[in-house]
Short mmCIF file of C-alpha atoms in Angstrom, two decimals:
data_model
loop_
_atom_site.label_atom_id
_atom_site.label_comp_id
_atom_site.label_asym_id
_atom_site.label_seq_id
_atom_site.Cartn_x
_atom_site.Cartn_y
_atom_site.Cartn_z
CA VAL A 1 0.00 0.00 0.00
CA CYS A 2 1.37 3.41 -0.97
CA PHE A 3 0.19 6.81 0.15
CA ASP A 4 0.82 10.22 -1.30
CA PRO A 5 0.05 13.41 0.63
CA TYR A 6 -1.04 16.19 -1.72
CA PHE A 7 -1.26 19.78 -0.49
CA SER A 8 -4.24 21.55 -2.02
CA PRO A 9 -4.34 25.33 -2.69
CA GLN A 10 -6.51 25.67 0.45
CA LYS A 11 -3.56 24.31 2.51
CA LYS A 12 -5.40 21.09 3.25
CA ILE A 13 -3.73 17.79 2.72
CA ASN A 14 -5.43 15.19 0.60
CA ILE A 15 -4.01 11.73 1.13
CA PHE A 16 -4.38 9.32 -1.76
CA PHE A 17 -3.82 5.62 -1.22
CA SER A 18 -3.03 3.01 -3.84
CA GLU A 19 -2.81 -0.73 -3.50
CA ILE A 20 -0.26 -2.31 -5.82
CA ASN A 21 -0.27 -6.03 -6.59
CA LEU A 22 3.43 -6.89 -6.54
CA THR A 23 2.90 -9.99 -8.68
CA THR A 24 0.96 -8.41 -11.54
CA GLY A 25 1.99 -4.76 -11.06
CA THR A 26 -1.63 -3.60 -11.23
CA LYS A 27 -2.60 -0.54 -9.22
CA ILE A 28 -5.94 0.02 -7.53
CA ASP A 29 -6.71 3.54 -6.27
CA LEU A 30 -8.35 3.50 -2.87
CA LYS A 31 -10.59 6.14 -1.32
CA PRO A 32 -8.74 9.40 -0.58
CA ILE A 33 -8.85 10.91 2.90
CA LYS A 34 -9.56 14.64 2.61
CA ASN A 35 -9.41 16.74 5.73
CA ASP A 36 -7.18 19.04 7.72
CA ARG A 37 -4.10 16.90 8.20
CA ASP A 38 -0.91 16.76 10.09
CA PRO A 39 1.61 18.13 7.56
CA MET A 40 3.73 15.02 8.15
CA PRO A 41 1.10 12.29 8.61
CA HIS A 42 2.19 9.04 10.18
CA ASN A 43 0.66 5.74 9.21
CA VAL A 44 0.64 2.08 10.13
CA VAL A 45 -0.94 -0.86 8.34
CA TYR A 46 -2.67 -3.64 10.26
CA ASN A 47 -5.07 -6.36 9.13
CA LYS A 48 -5.84 -4.78 5.72
CA LYS A 49 -6.49 -1.36 7.28
CA ILE A 50 -4.44 1.82 7.14
CA TYR A 51 -4.30 3.99 10.26
CA VAL A 52 -3.30 7.61 9.47
CA SER A 53 -2.60 10.30 12.05
CA SER A 54 -4.32 13.64 11.95
CA TYR A 55 -4.58 16.40 14.51
CA GLY A 56 -5.92 14.71 17.65
CA ALA A 57 -7.19 11.62 15.86
CA ILE A 58 -6.34 8.60 13.75
CA ASP A 59 -8.34 7.92 10.59
CA VAL A 60 -8.94 4.32 9.56
CA LEU A 61 -9.21 3.25 5.92
CA ASP A 62 -10.47 -0.28 5.28
CA CYS A 63 -8.61 -1.40 2.14
CA GLU A 64 -11.02 -4.26 1.36
CA THR A 65 -14.18 -2.16 1.34
CA ASN A 66 -12.47 1.13 0.42
CA THR A 67 -14.36 2.92 3.18
CA LEU A 68 -13.40 5.19 6.04
CA GLU A 69 -14.27 3.86 9.48
CA ASP A 70 -14.93 5.86 12.63
CA ARG A 71 -12.06 8.09 13.74
CA ILE A 72 -9.99 7.07 16.73
CA MET A 73 -9.69 10.08 19.01
CA ILE A 74 -6.38 10.52 20.85
CA ASP A 75 -6.76 11.52 24.51
CA HIS A 76 -6.40 15.30 24.75
CA ASP A 77 -4.30 15.10 27.93
CA PHE A 78 -1.72 13.05 26.03
CA TYR A 79 -1.82 14.17 22.43
CA PRO A 80 1.45 15.73 21.31
CA ASN A 81 1.33 18.72 19.00
CA ALA A 82 3.61 17.27 16.32
CA ASP A 83 6.67 15.18 15.54
CA PHE A 84 5.45 12.02 17.31
CA ASP A 85 5.60 8.61 15.68
CA MET A 86 3.40 5.51 15.52
CA ALA A 87 4.05 1.79 15.20
CA CYS A 88 1.83 -1.29 15.16
CA LEU A 89 2.64 -4.47 17.04
CA ASN A 90 0.24 -7.36 17.65
CA ASP A 91 -3.23 -5.82 18.17
CA PHE A 92 -1.95 -2.42 19.30
CA ILE A 93 -1.04 0.95 17.83
CA TYR A 94 1.70 2.65 19.82
CA VAL A 95 2.10 6.45 19.84
CA ALA A 96 5.29 7.88 21.30
CA GLY A 97 7.14 11.16 21.77
CA GLY A 98 6.43 14.36 19.92
CA GLN A 99 6.46 17.95 21.05
CA THR A 100 4.27 20.30 23.05
CA ASN A 101 2.72 23.51 21.72
CA ASN A 102 5.77 25.28 23.18
CA GLY A 103 8.12 23.15 21.07
CA TYR A 104 9.48 20.95 23.87
CA ALA A 105 10.14 17.28 23.11
CA ILE A 106 8.18 14.80 25.24
CA ALA A 107 8.78 11.20 26.32
CA ALA A 108 5.11 10.18 26.60
CA PHE A 109 4.07 6.73 25.40
CA ARG A 110 0.58 5.25 24.92
CA ARG A 111 -1.04 2.38 23.11
CA TYR A 112 -4.41 1.85 21.51
CA CYS A 113 -5.97 -1.61 21.55
CA ILE A 114 -7.55 -2.16 18.15
CA LYS A 115 -9.87 -4.88 19.52
CA THR A 116 -11.19 -3.11 22.66
CA LYS A 117 -10.82 0.45 21.29
CA GLN A 118 -9.15 1.61 24.51
CA TRP A 119 -6.12 3.86 25.12
CA ILE A 120 -3.76 3.18 28.02
CA SER A 121 -0.65 4.97 29.27
CA LEU A 122 2.61 3.08 29.33
CA GLY A 123 6.05 3.75 30.79
CA SER A 124 7.58 6.86 29.25
CA MET A 125 10.69 6.66 27.13
CA ASN A 126 13.96 7.44 28.91
CA LYS A 127 14.60 10.31 26.52
CA ALA A 128 12.16 12.95 25.31
CA ARG A 129 12.04 12.60 21.51
CA ARG A 130 10.66 14.39 18.48
CA SER A 131 11.45 13.85 14.80
CA PHE A 132 12.48 10.27 15.50
CA LYS A 133 11.43 6.84 14.24
CA LEU A 134 9.44 4.24 16.19
CA ILE A 135 9.89 0.74 14.76
CA ALA A 136 8.31 -2.61 15.71
CA LEU A 137 10.69 -5.55 15.32
CA ASN A 138 10.86 -9.01 16.94
CA ASN A 139 8.18 -8.22 19.53
CA HIS A 140 9.97 -5.04 20.66
CA LEU A 141 9.61 -1.36 19.85
CA TYR A 142 12.67 0.75 19.07
CA ALA A 143 12.87 4.55 19.33
CA ILE A 144 15.70 5.70 17.08
CA GLY A 145 17.31 9.11 16.94
CA GLY A 146 15.58 12.43 17.16
CA GLU A 147 17.50 15.24 18.80
CA ASP A 148 20.16 12.89 20.08
CA SER A 149 22.01 9.82 18.92
CA THR A 150 20.49 7.18 21.20
CA VAL A 151 18.39 4.09 20.49
CA GLU A 152 15.96 2.74 23.10
CA ARG A 153 14.10 -0.59 23.12
CA TYR A 154 10.72 -1.11 24.80
CA ASP A 155 10.12 -4.37 26.68
CA LEU A 156 6.40 -5.15 26.39
CA GLU A 157 6.37 -7.59 29.32
CA LYS A 158 8.16 -5.29 31.79
CA ASP A 159 6.72 -1.98 30.48
CA VAL A 160 10.18 -0.39 30.50
CA TRP A 161 12.48 1.30 28.02
CA GLU A 162 16.22 0.61 27.98
CA PHE A 163 19.06 2.21 26.03
CA VAL A 164 20.55 -0.32 23.63
CA SER A 165 22.75 1.58 21.21
CA SER A 166 23.56 4.88 19.61
CA VAL A 167 23.83 6.16 16.08
CA SER A 168 26.75 8.19 14.74
CA ASN A 169 25.11 11.63 14.91
CA ASN A 170 21.82 13.20 15.90
CA THR A 171 19.40 11.49 13.55
CA TYR A 172 16.17 13.24 12.61
CA LEU A 173 13.81 10.71 11.06
CA ARG A 174 10.30 10.88 9.64
CA SER A 175 7.76 8.21 8.85
#
């Protein structure tokens, strides 16, 4: 699944999705999401659905029916202003880091259960991060880079983050 943010003259972002069959090379255009958008939308794919961040919410596009489902609202006491990242692991969408309205990086960490439709707070990252990458790999989550050169790994069973490595320089990453 590919997505292409398009900035309209009204400064709204239209996000167009396409599904490409890698065997045949055929492309199917899916329903566009048109709304006020985060200028750098984040997305995760889970169970034939695309979850796309917007200001204070996550939109859900069902790729099989080509329909938009109900929006997932992000708790207002948690929601970062910008520069957060999302990852999907098992039946959960994880949202981490970002920045406040004042431009300060935050270490907040939450997850959304796709099955129960509930948000819960988790242990904060050790380092406040913005403009970083959150990656799910081998039943762990990794927070890489941002305004420093560290890499942290989240242990799902213990609900703790631990530093595991560093990168050569401060690494600003986007989804």
